[in-house]
């Protein structure tokens, strides 16, 4: 009788132990999960950064500034050509 109780207790402990081991993640699984989370985060940041750069590049202020610099550069080229004509 004592032997059967001891075997039953050992089986219960073994079953509880194996379930506990299955529930715990290994270090490899933790690193894999962490790697996947970092990849998702960087992909998300990349998309958001690209969208932000496109919005800034297409904004009215950026367009006006770009046009102003182009006009000033063209004026400077004309003035330079008038001052120092090509021979």
XYZ file of C-alpha atoms in Angstrom:
87
model
C 0.000 0.000 0.000
C 2.800 2.400 0.926
C 4.575 1.600 -2.306
C 1.523 2.419 -4.441
C 1.054 5.750 -2.610
C 4.720 6.583 -3.096
C 4.497 5.750 -6.802
C 1.332 7.837 -7.159
C 2.984 10.800 -5.421
C 6.069 10.459 -7.637
C 3.861 10.373 -10.750
C 2.029 13.524 -9.605
C 5.310 15.305 -8.884
C 6.693 14.215 -12.253
C 3.552 15.406 -14.064
C 3.607 18.766 -12.265
C 7.317 19.172 -12.977
C 6.986 18.489 -16.721
C 4.059 20.917 -17.013
C 6.079 23.582 -15.203
C 9.011 23.050 -17.547
C 6.784 23.387 -20.604
C 5.332 26.642 -19.309
C 8.755 28.231 -18.702
C 10.517 29.738 -21.665
C 14.117 28.925 -22.288
C 16.729 31.644 -22.694
C 16.793 30.892 -26.405
C 13.044 31.483 -26.653
C 13.359 34.732 -24.661
C 16.062 35.968 -27.041
C 14.022 34.933 -30.065
C 10.984 36.784 -28.719
C 13.117 39.819 -27.900
C 14.650 39.748 -31.381
C 11.228 39.601 -33.012
C 9.979 42.494 -30.883
C 13.027 44.601 -31.792
C 12.565 43.803 -35.484
C 8.916 44.867 -35.336
C 9.860 48.039 -33.475
C 12.579 48.998 -35.953
C 10.350 48.222 -38.937
C 7.641 50.422 -37.440
C 10.120 53.232 -36.743
C 11.493 52.967 -40.268
C 8.046 53.357 -41.799
C 7.190 56.269 -39.514
C 10.505 57.995 -40.252
C 10.050 57.632 -44.004
C 6.532 59.048 -43.755
C 7.777 61.985 -41.693
C 10.601 62.782 -44.127
C 8.162 62.639 -47.047
C 5.709 64.944 -45.252
C 8.466 67.427 -44.475
C 9.793 67.283 -48.040
C 6.337 67.821 -49.489
C 5.324 70.570 -47.070
C 4.581 74.080 -48.279
C 7.443 75.528 -46.232
C 9.977 73.110 -47.730
C 8.729 73.780 -51.254
C 8.872 77.560 -50.797
C 12.331 77.360 -49.243
C 13.618 75.148 -52.040
C 12.190 77.505 -54.665
C 13.653 80.556 -52.902
C 17.133 79.002 -52.818
C 16.841 78.043 -56.491
C 15.838 81.595 -57.422
C 18.661 83.103 -55.370
C 21.191 80.721 -56.902
C 19.953 81.545 -60.416
C 20.211 85.277 -59.667
C 23.728 84.787 -58.336
C 24.735 82.868 -61.483
C 23.381 85.636 -63.704
C 25.186 88.286 -61.660
C 28.402 86.269 -61.754
C 28.114 85.850 -65.546
C 27.542 89.606 -65.945
C 30.499 90.468 -63.740
C 32.878 87.884 -65.187
C 31.857 87.269 -68.815
C 33.185 84.223 -70.599
C 35.622 84.948 -73.390
